[in-house]
Structure formats: structure tokens, C-alpha cells
Amino acid sequence: MSKDKKKESNQKQELSEWQKRNQEYLKKKAEEEAALAEEKEKEKQARMGKNSKSLEESKKSSSDSDQNETVPDEEPSEKEETSQKDDRKVKEEKEKKKEKTEKPAKPKIAPVHIWRAVSILVPSVLVLLLSVYLLTPLSTIKNIEVKGNSNTQADDIKQASGIQDSDYTLALLLDKETYAERIKSNHWIESAKIDYQFPTNFTIEVKEFDIVGYYVSGEEYYPILSSGTVESTPVNRLNLPETYLTVTFNDEQQVKELITGLSTISEDIKSQIQKIELAPSKATADLLKITMLDTDEVLVPMSELSKKLPYYSKIKPQLTEPSVVDMEAGAYSYTIADKLIEEAEEKAKQEAKEVEKKKQEEEKKKQEEQGNQSQTSQQSQSR
């Protein structure tokens, strides 16, 4: 027995350096495997709820197997082969772990290619969406509201705009100015504007011409607009304002000239005018007779209305009774009573002239009758 022990001790003492390294490597490997086993057991216990006893048994079994592996029973050549195999296995396992943990990096796409793809895809998608939208009934849905109208109907304004139910909403949005300009074809509309509210709401905001006065024909009152247009439809007398200006002529050119002249007159003077009528004289064919609310009368040529009528505000304080302000040739005034006397005198003169004219006509007739009688008597005597 003592001899065998001596042999074993001699063998242990005679281990080469490579065998020592191999033993150290096997020990490290055993420790790593033990550590891995412990981690696996802990995970199993956390998931499956196993007891600590099974963990200890696995540790003992793993430690026993490690001790058995550390004993070198084989000859040096066989140990070298096994160690090389183990090294290969370890390397393979490490490589597998690296392949699992580290995913291969994808090749990066150059930004130029990305921008090229975007520049093609985005317009294509937009065109596709627009085409689909135009093919659906949604492309013609429009909610139109009219604001600012008091003398015109909303339907008349929509009709003047030329907007149809079948028109595309997008076409109306892109060409709002053209549709707004069409609305001005209605003679009541001075200006129009179309506003858009998302998604399909449109507001037509209009401004109408003001009513300057009314053309009077019999018992009918037709509005005269600030554009110089005379409305063809009369208004109800109950809808007339408390004070208003009336005009007794409706010639389009004359009315426009009158409105142009009044546009430069102050509101203070215009608010005092009650009636305007033509009163042509031998010297002035376009003479106007303007009757004020206080019964004053102003005679002024239409062509000089904007120039001469403002002087009325300076003459008015000097008038003590209803008067006529004659601005045909200059600017002077006389009372209406004097005017009536003058008119009566002129009327009497005209009547006297007519009487004289009738007398002369009667005398001519008598002379003609006498001449005829004398001729007939002479003819009878000659026979």
C-alpha cells in the first residue's frame, strides 16, 4: 500500500505544465457551468415555484461532476485531444451566443435614395386621393350662406353668381373671385366677396347700392339707386321712409347725371330736398327745379348742380319767408309770393294775347265771309 501511495504522489508531482493548465481550465469551466446552472435553477424557481431543496441537489450534483472531470486518468495524448475538442465546443457556443445576442446590422440606405422615393411617392398618393375624392359625391357638397342683402333675395344672388349644385367644391374654392365678380351683374349689388370655412362652408358677403330717391309715376314709387339705375319694380308705399327724395323723370342718362351731381353734395343739403323735376327754360334746357322740405325752391342747371347747389346753405339763413333761389344765370332770390304775382301777371298777359289772337282770327273770318258774299252777289248779277 505504501508503494502505491508513493507512485500516486510521484505521478501528481510529475504533472507537466500543460496538464496543470488543463486542470485549471477544467476548474474554470466547471465553475462557469455551476454558475449557469444556478441561474437556470433560480429562473425555474421564479417561474414554476420550486423549493430550494432541488436547487441544492443540483448544485451538489454539478460540483461532484466537476470534481470527477478534474481528475486526469487519461494519458497525455488523449487529454490533449479532449482539451482541444472542449476548446472548439466552447468557441462554438460562444459564437452561437454572439450570433443570438448580436443581430447583423442592416445596410443603411443613402438619403438621396430616400428623397427620390419620397418625391415620387408623395405626389402619386396625393393625385390618387384627389382622383378618388373627385369621383365621390363629397366633391360637390357646398353650404352657401348670403349676408349683407336687404333689398335682394339670397336665391337671386346665388343665381347671379352662376354657382351650380353640380360644380366641384374645389373649383369654387380656387375661383372665388370670378364667382364674386359675376354677382355684380345684379344691379342692386355694388360689391361681393366669397369667404371659405372648412370643410364645405361658403359665405357670400354683399354690399348693396344705396337708395338715393324714388321715381314717381302716378301712384307708383320706383327706387333710384346710387349707381343711377331706376328699379323696374315699384315698392309698397307703406315701406317708404319718413322723408325721401322724389324725381319726376326717369331718363337713364339724365338720372345718372343727377346722381353724379348729388354725390358731391353734403348730406345736410340732400336731407332737405323733397322733390326734383325738370323745368327747362329758353336759355337752359337742363334746368332743374328743386323743392325743399320747407317749400323753398332752387332753380339750378343739372350740369352745374355740384358747383352751384352748395351755395344754398349760405343763402338760406338770409331768407325770412319761403323763397325761390334762382341759380340759372347768377344767384339771387325772391319770395314765392312775388313769384306767384309774376306768374299771375305772365298768365294774364298770355290770356290777353290769346284773347287778341282770337279777336284777330274772328275778324279775319268775318272779312273772308264778307269777301265771299260779295263775290257770290257779283256772280249772281252777272248771270
Short mmCIF file of C-alpha atoms in Angstrom, two decimals:
data_model
loop_
_atom_site.label_atom_id
_atom_site.label_comp_id
_atom_site.label_asym_id
_atom_site.label_seq_id
_atom_site.Cartn_x
_atom_site.Cartn_y
_atom_site.Cartn_z
CA MET A 1 0.00 0.00 0.00
CA SER A 2 2.79 2.38 0.82
CA LYS A 3 4.30 1.73 -2.58
CA ASP A 4 1.02 2.59 -4.41
CA LYS A 5 0.70 5.79 -2.46
CA LYS A 6 4.23 6.72 -3.33
CA LYS A 7 3.53 6.06 -7.02
CA GLU A 8 0.38 8.25 -6.97
CA SER A 9 2.20 11.05 -5.21
CA ASN A 10 5.04 10.78 -7.71
CA GLN A 11 2.58 10.94 -10.59
CA LYS A 12 0.97 14.04 -9.11
CA GLN A 13 4.33 15.64 -8.66
CA GLU A 14 5.37 14.70 -12.20
CA LEU A 15 2.42 16.57 -13.93
CA SER A 16 3.52 18.71 -16.83
CA GLU A 17 2.72 22.42 -17.20
CA TRP A 18 0.14 21.77 -19.92
CA GLN A 19 -1.69 19.30 -17.61
CA LYS A 20 -1.72 21.89 -14.90
CA ARG A 21 -3.19 24.45 -17.30
CA ASN A 22 -5.71 21.91 -18.45
CA GLN A 23 -6.77 21.27 -14.86
CA GLU A 24 -7.16 25.00 -14.24
CA TYR A 25 -9.21 25.38 -17.41
CA LEU A 26 -11.45 22.46 -16.38
CA LYS A 27 -11.95 24.02 -12.96
CA LYS A 28 -12.94 27.38 -14.51
CA LYS A 29 -15.26 25.62 -16.89
CA ALA A 30 -16.85 23.73 -14.03
CA GLU A 31 -17.34 26.98 -12.10
CA GLU A 32 -18.93 28.65 -15.13
CA GLU A 33 -21.24 25.70 -15.64
CA ALA A 34 -22.15 25.78 -11.98
CA ALA A 35 -22.94 29.49 -12.21
CA LEU A 36 -25.09 28.91 -15.31
CA ALA A 37 -26.85 26.05 -13.58
CA GLU A 38 -27.56 28.26 -10.56
CA GLU A 39 -29.08 30.98 -12.79
CA LYS A 40 -31.23 28.45 -14.61
CA GLU A 41 -32.44 26.98 -11.34
CA LYS A 42 -33.29 30.42 -10.00
CA GLU A 43 -35.32 31.17 -13.13
CA LYS A 44 -37.12 27.86 -12.83
CA GLN A 45 -37.93 28.56 -9.19
CA ALA A 46 -39.27 32.02 -10.05
CA ARG A 47 -41.48 30.63 -12.83
CA MET A 48 -42.55 27.24 -11.57
CA GLY A 49 -42.37 27.87 -7.81
CA LYS A 50 -39.96 25.07 -6.98
CA ASN A 51 -38.34 24.63 -3.50
CA SER A 52 -34.86 25.41 -2.51
CA LYS A 53 -34.09 21.70 -1.98
CA SER A 54 -33.99 20.94 -5.67
CA LEU A 55 -31.57 23.87 -6.16
CA GLU A 56 -29.16 22.49 -3.54
CA GLU A 57 -29.29 18.99 -5.03
CA SER A 58 -28.49 20.35 -8.47
CA LYS A 59 -25.55 22.30 -7.01
CA LYS A 60 -24.20 19.16 -5.31
CA SER A 61 -24.59 17.07 -8.44
CA SER A 62 -22.88 19.73 -10.54
CA SER A 63 -19.98 20.04 -8.05
CA ASP A 64 -19.50 16.23 -7.99
CA SER A 65 -19.40 16.08 -11.76
CA ASP A 66 -16.85 18.92 -11.84
CA GLN A 67 -14.60 17.11 -9.38
CA ASN A 68 -14.76 13.94 -11.45
CA GLU A 69 -13.80 15.88 -14.56
CA THR A 70 -10.77 17.39 -12.91
CA VAL A 71 -9.12 14.03 -12.30
CA PRO A 72 -6.83 13.26 -15.26
CA ASP A 73 -6.98 9.48 -15.79
CA GLU A 74 -6.05 9.52 -19.38
CA GLU A 75 -2.68 9.65 -20.90
CA PRO A 76 -1.22 12.99 -22.03
CA SER A 77 -2.07 12.50 -25.69
CA GLU A 78 -5.73 11.67 -25.04
CA LYS A 79 -6.03 14.66 -22.67
CA GLU A 80 -4.68 16.97 -25.31
CA GLU A 81 -7.27 15.76 -27.81
CA THR A 82 -10.14 16.14 -25.35
CA SER A 83 -8.99 19.62 -24.34
CA GLN A 84 -8.85 20.69 -28.00
CA LYS A 85 -12.36 19.34 -28.51
CA ASP A 86 -13.54 21.19 -25.44
CA ASP A 87 -11.93 24.38 -26.70
CA ARG A 88 -13.73 24.02 -30.01
CA LYS A 89 -17.05 23.41 -28.27
CA VAL A 90 -16.58 26.47 -26.08
CA LYS A 91 -15.71 28.61 -29.07
CA GLU A 92 -18.73 27.29 -30.99
CA GLU A 93 -21.02 28.01 -28.04
CA LYS A 94 -19.59 31.50 -27.69
CA GLU A 95 -20.08 32.13 -31.40
CA LYS A 96 -23.68 30.90 -31.21
CA LYS A 97 -24.36 33.19 -28.26
CA LYS A 98 -22.85 36.12 -30.12
CA GLU A 99 -25.00 35.34 -33.17
CA LYS A 100 -28.09 35.26 -30.97
CA THR A 101 -27.28 38.39 -28.98
CA GLU A 102 -25.78 40.44 -31.78
CA LYS A 103 -28.09 40.73 -34.78
CA PRO A 104 -26.45 41.54 -38.09
CA ALA A 105 -26.60 45.26 -38.85
CA LYS A 106 -28.83 46.14 -41.77
CA PRO A 107 -27.21 48.05 -44.59
CA LYS A 108 -28.05 51.78 -44.42
CA ILE A 109 -29.98 53.43 -47.28
CA ALA A 110 -28.44 56.57 -48.67
CA PRO A 111 -30.51 59.79 -48.02
CA VAL A 112 -30.50 60.55 -51.73
CA HIS A 113 -32.48 57.42 -52.48
CA ILE A 114 -34.93 58.19 -49.67
CA TRP A 115 -35.62 61.69 -51.02
CA ARG A 116 -36.06 60.33 -54.52
CA ALA A 117 -38.60 57.79 -53.31
CA VAL A 118 -40.47 60.43 -51.27
CA SER A 119 -40.57 62.88 -54.20
CA ILE A 120 -42.24 60.22 -56.32
CA LEU A 121 -44.50 58.54 -53.77
CA VAL A 122 -45.98 61.65 -52.13
CA PRO A 123 -47.28 63.27 -55.37
CA SER A 124 -48.55 59.92 -56.56
CA VAL A 125 -50.50 59.38 -53.34
CA LEU A 126 -51.92 62.92 -53.46
CA VAL A 127 -53.04 62.50 -57.07
CA LEU A 128 -54.65 59.19 -56.19
CA LEU A 129 -56.52 60.69 -53.22
CA LEU A 130 -57.66 63.67 -55.30
CA SER A 131 -58.94 61.39 -58.05
CA VAL A 132 -60.89 59.29 -55.57
CA TYR A 133 -62.32 62.46 -53.96
CA LEU A 134 -63.45 63.91 -57.30
CA LEU A 135 -65.25 60.67 -58.16
CA THR A 136 -67.33 60.74 -54.96
CA PRO A 137 -70.44 62.89 -54.25
CA LEU A 138 -68.47 64.60 -51.48
CA SER A 139 -66.66 66.69 -54.11
CA THR A 140 -69.83 68.70 -54.92
CA ILE A 141 -71.17 69.33 -51.40
CA LYS A 142 -71.42 73.10 -50.72
CA ASN A 143 -73.15 75.03 -47.94
CA ILE A 144 -73.66 78.62 -49.16
CA GLU A 145 -74.86 81.48 -46.94
CA VAL A 146 -75.62 85.04 -48.11
CA LYS A 147 -75.03 88.07 -45.87
CA GLY A 148 -75.49 91.82 -46.29
CA ASN A 149 -78.60 91.70 -48.50
CA SER A 150 -81.73 93.64 -47.56
CA ASN A 151 -83.37 94.53 -50.88
CA THR A 152 -82.40 91.38 -52.80
CA GLN A 153 -83.20 87.72 -52.25
CA ALA A 154 -80.45 85.22 -51.42
CA ASP A 155 -81.60 82.97 -54.29
CA ASP A 156 -81.23 85.86 -56.76
CA ILE A 157 -77.67 86.46 -55.58
CA LYS A 158 -76.80 82.76 -55.87
CA GLN A 159 -78.28 82.69 -59.35
CA ALA A 160 -76.28 85.77 -60.36
CA SER A 161 -73.08 84.10 -59.11
CA GLY A 162 -73.56 81.19 -61.51
CA ILE A 163 -72.81 78.58 -58.81
CA GLN A 164 -74.42 75.25 -59.69
CA ASP A 165 -75.10 72.29 -57.39
CA SER A 166 -73.05 70.12 -59.72
CA ASP A 167 -69.96 72.38 -59.53
CA TYR A 168 -66.96 70.98 -57.69
CA THR A 169 -66.31 72.48 -54.26
CA LEU A 170 -62.62 72.65 -55.12
CA ALA A 171 -63.37 74.65 -58.30
CA LEU A 172 -65.39 77.20 -56.30
CA LEU A 173 -62.61 77.48 -53.73
CA LEU A 174 -59.92 78.09 -56.36
CA ASP A 175 -62.00 80.56 -58.42
CA LYS A 176 -63.87 82.57 -55.75
CA GLU A 177 -63.05 85.96 -57.31
CA THR A 178 -64.64 85.05 -60.65
CA TYR A 179 -67.88 83.93 -59.00
CA ALA A 180 -67.91 87.06 -56.82
CA GLU A 181 -67.49 89.28 -59.89
CA ARG A 182 -70.48 87.60 -61.52
CA ILE A 183 -72.70 88.59 -58.59
CA LYS A 184 -72.24 92.25 -59.54
CA SER A 185 -74.36 91.59 -62.63
CA ASN A 186 -77.32 92.09 -60.27
CA HIS A 187 -77.97 95.86 -60.46
CA TRP A 188 -78.52 96.05 -56.68
CA ILE A 189 -75.03 94.74 -55.83
CA GLU A 190 -72.15 97.19 -55.52
CA SER A 191 -69.52 94.69 -54.33
CA ALA A 192 -69.35 91.00 -53.38
CA LYS A 193 -66.87 88.73 -51.63
CA ILE A 194 -66.85 84.95 -51.06
CA ASP A 195 -65.25 83.56 -47.89
CA TYR A 196 -64.47 79.87 -47.26
CA GLN A 197 -64.77 77.97 -43.98
CA PHE A 198 -63.54 74.38 -43.68
CA PRO A 199 -64.74 71.91 -44.83
CA THR A 200 -67.55 72.89 -47.27
CA ASN A 201 -68.98 76.20 -45.98
CA PHE A 202 -69.02 79.34 -48.15
CA THR A 203 -70.27 82.82 -47.20
CA ILE A 204 -71.25 85.35 -49.88
CA GLU A 205 -70.98 88.82 -48.35
CA VAL A 206 -72.52 91.56 -50.49
CA LYS A 207 -72.86 95.34 -50.30
CA GLU A 208 -75.92 96.83 -51.97
CA PHE A 209 -76.24 100.24 -53.63
CA ASP A 210 -77.98 102.85 -51.50
CA ILE A 211 -81.42 104.17 -52.43
CA VAL A 212 -80.96 107.87 -53.25
CA GLY A 213 -84.56 108.63 -54.12
CA TYR A 214 -87.72 107.42 -55.83
CA TYR A 215 -89.02 107.99 -59.32
CA VAL A 216 -92.72 108.83 -59.06
CA SER A 217 -95.11 107.80 -61.78
CA GLY A 218 -98.73 108.26 -60.80
CA GLU A 219 -99.05 106.41 -57.51
CA GLU A 220 -96.08 104.12 -58.08
CA TYR A 221 -92.66 104.68 -56.45
CA TYR A 222 -89.58 103.15 -58.10
CA PRO A 223 -86.26 103.18 -56.18
CA ILE A 224 -83.36 105.13 -57.69
CA LEU A 225 -80.04 103.55 -56.71
CA SER A 226 -76.76 105.36 -56.06
CA SER A 227 -75.49 103.77 -59.29
CA GLY A 228 -78.06 105.79 -61.24
CA THR A 229 -80.23 102.77 -62.04
CA VAL A 230 -84.01 103.02 -61.66
CA GLU A 231 -85.51 99.81 -60.25
CA SER A 232 -88.21 98.37 -62.50
CA THR A 233 -90.29 97.01 -59.62
CA PRO A 234 -92.20 99.57 -57.52
CA VAL A 235 -92.12 99.45 -53.74
CA ASN A 236 -95.06 99.39 -51.42
CA ARG A 237 -95.85 102.88 -50.16
CA LEU A 238 -96.06 101.50 -46.64
CA ASN A 239 -92.34 100.61 -46.88
CA LEU A 240 -91.28 104.15 -47.78
CA PRO A 241 -89.16 106.03 -45.21
CA GLU A 242 -90.45 109.06 -43.34
CA THR A 243 -88.55 111.50 -45.54
CA TYR A 244 -87.38 110.73 -49.05
CA LEU A 245 -86.43 112.44 -52.30
CA THR A 246 -88.68 112.11 -55.34
CA VAL A 247 -87.80 112.58 -59.00
CA THR A 248 -90.33 113.15 -61.78
CA PHE A 249 -88.22 111.95 -64.72
CA ASN A 250 -86.68 108.52 -65.42
CA ASP A 251 -84.46 109.06 -68.45
CA GLU A 252 -81.42 106.82 -67.77
CA GLN A 253 -78.80 109.35 -68.85
CA GLN A 254 -80.44 112.26 -67.01
CA VAL A 255 -80.88 110.22 -63.83
CA LYS A 256 -77.23 109.13 -63.85
CA GLU A 257 -76.11 112.73 -64.37
CA LEU A 258 -78.35 113.83 -61.49
CA ILE A 259 -77.00 111.14 -59.14
CA THR A 260 -73.41 112.04 -60.09
CA GLY A 261 -74.09 115.69 -59.23
CA LEU A 262 -75.80 114.84 -55.94
CA SER A 263 -72.93 112.55 -54.87
CA THR A 264 -70.74 115.60 -54.17
CA ILE A 265 -73.44 117.49 -52.24
CA SER A 266 -73.35 117.42 -48.44
CA GLU A 267 -75.81 115.22 -46.58
CA ASP A 268 -77.19 118.30 -44.82
CA ILE A 269 -78.44 119.80 -48.10
CA LYS A 270 -79.55 116.46 -49.59
CA SER A 271 -81.62 115.69 -46.50
CA GLN A 272 -83.61 118.94 -47.12
CA ILE A 273 -84.54 118.08 -50.74
CA GLN A 274 -88.10 116.89 -51.22
CA LYS A 275 -88.62 116.88 -54.97
CA ILE A 276 -86.57 117.32 -58.17
CA GLU A 277 -88.15 117.98 -61.56
CA LEU A 278 -87.12 119.29 -64.93
CA ALA A 279 -88.04 122.94 -65.64
CA PRO A 280 -86.29 123.84 -68.92
CA SER A 281 -86.22 127.46 -69.95
CA LYS A 282 -85.40 129.16 -73.25
CA ALA A 283 -81.81 129.70 -72.10
CA THR A 284 -81.25 126.44 -70.16
CA ALA A 285 -82.56 123.11 -71.45
CA ASP A 286 -81.39 121.09 -68.39
CA LEU A 287 -82.72 123.47 -65.73
CA LEU A 288 -83.86 121.70 -62.54
CA LYS A 289 -86.50 122.85 -60.11
CA ILE A 290 -85.61 121.56 -56.64
CA THR A 291 -88.31 121.84 -53.96
CA MET A 292 -87.11 121.77 -50.36
CA LEU A 293 -88.97 120.39 -47.34
CA ASP A 294 -89.56 123.99 -46.12
CA THR A 295 -91.14 124.83 -49.55
CA ASP A 296 -88.11 126.79 -50.77
CA GLU A 297 -87.40 126.33 -54.46
CA VAL A 298 -83.99 126.24 -56.13
CA LEU A 299 -83.51 126.70 -59.86
CA VAL A 300 -80.16 125.31 -60.98
CA PRO A 301 -78.82 123.75 -64.21
CA MET A 302 -78.17 119.99 -63.89
CA SER A 303 -74.72 120.40 -65.43
CA GLU A 304 -73.77 122.87 -62.67
CA LEU A 305 -75.56 121.14 -59.80
CA SER A 306 -72.45 120.12 -57.83
CA LYS A 307 -70.96 123.61 -58.30
CA LYS A 308 -73.91 125.91 -57.51
CA LEU A 309 -76.23 124.00 -55.15
CA PRO A 310 -73.79 124.16 -52.16
CA TYR A 311 -74.34 127.97 -52.11
CA TYR A 312 -77.89 127.32 -50.93
CA SER A 313 -76.59 126.70 -47.40
CA LYS A 314 -75.19 130.28 -47.36
CA ILE A 315 -78.31 131.87 -48.89
CA LYS A 316 -80.82 130.01 -46.70
CA PRO A 317 -80.11 131.98 -43.44
CA GLN A 318 -80.93 135.24 -45.27
CA LEU A 319 -84.40 134.05 -46.32
CA THR A 320 -87.19 135.21 -43.99
CA GLU A 321 -90.04 133.51 -45.84
CA PRO A 322 -90.43 130.77 -48.46
CA SER A 323 -88.44 131.91 -51.46
CA VAL A 324 -87.09 130.98 -54.85
CA VAL A 325 -83.31 130.84 -55.21
CA ASP A 326 -82.53 131.33 -58.88
CA MET A 327 -79.09 130.00 -59.85
CA GLU A 328 -79.70 129.74 -63.58
CA ALA A 329 -77.54 132.71 -64.57
CA GLY A 330 -76.28 134.05 -61.24
CA ALA A 331 -77.53 133.61 -57.70
CA TYR A 332 -80.42 135.72 -56.43
CA SER A 333 -83.63 135.07 -54.54
CA TYR A 334 -87.19 136.34 -54.40
CA THR A 335 -90.20 135.30 -52.39
CA ILE A 336 -92.66 132.76 -53.61
CA ALA A 337 -95.38 135.41 -53.27
CA ASP A 338 -93.53 137.59 -55.74
CA LYS A 339 -93.17 134.59 -57.95
CA LEU A 340 -96.89 133.90 -57.80
CA ILE A 341 -97.62 137.52 -58.67
CA GLU A 342 -95.17 137.33 -61.53
CA GLU A 343 -96.69 134.09 -62.71
CA ALA A 344 -100.18 135.62 -62.46
CA GLU A 345 -99.04 138.60 -64.47
CA GLU A 346 -97.48 136.36 -67.08
CA LYS A 347 -100.63 134.27 -67.14
CA ALA A 348 -102.75 137.39 -67.60
CA LYS A 349 -100.51 138.55 -70.39
CA GLN A 350 -100.76 135.17 -72.08
CA GLU A 351 -104.54 135.20 -71.69
CA ALA A 352 -104.68 138.73 -73.13
CA LYS A 353 -102.53 137.61 -76.02
CA GLU A 354 -104.80 134.67 -76.58
CA VAL A 355 -107.90 136.97 -76.49
CA GLU A 356 -106.33 139.32 -79.00
CA LYS A 357 -105.34 136.39 -81.12
CA LYS A 358 -108.89 135.10 -81.07
CA LYS A 359 -110.26 138.55 -82.00
CA GLN A 360 -107.87 138.77 -84.90
CA GLU A 361 -108.90 135.34 -86.05
CA GLU A 362 -112.59 136.28 -85.79
CA GLU A 363 -112.02 139.49 -87.76
CA LYS A 364 -110.22 137.53 -90.45
CA LYS A 365 -113.11 135.11 -90.63
CA LYS A 366 -115.61 138.00 -90.94
CA GLN A 367 -113.58 139.61 -93.68
CA GLU A 368 -113.34 136.34 -95.52
CA GLU A 369 -117.08 135.81 -95.17
CA GLN A 370 -117.82 139.31 -96.44
CA GLY A 371 -115.46 138.77 -99.35
CA ASN A 372 -117.19 135.51 -100.19
CA GLN A 373 -120.62 137.13 -100.00
CA SER A 374 -119.59 139.98 -102.33
CA GLN A 375 -118.22 137.50 -104.85
CA THR A 376 -121.39 135.46 -104.84
CA SER A 377 -123.53 138.60 -105.30
CA GLN A 378 -121.44 139.73 -108.23
CA GLN A 379 -121.66 136.33 -109.85
CA SER A 380 -125.47 136.35 -109.46
CA GLN A 381 -125.78 139.83 -111.01
CA SER A 382 -123.63 138.89 -113.97
CA ARG A 383 -125.91 135.97 -114.71
#
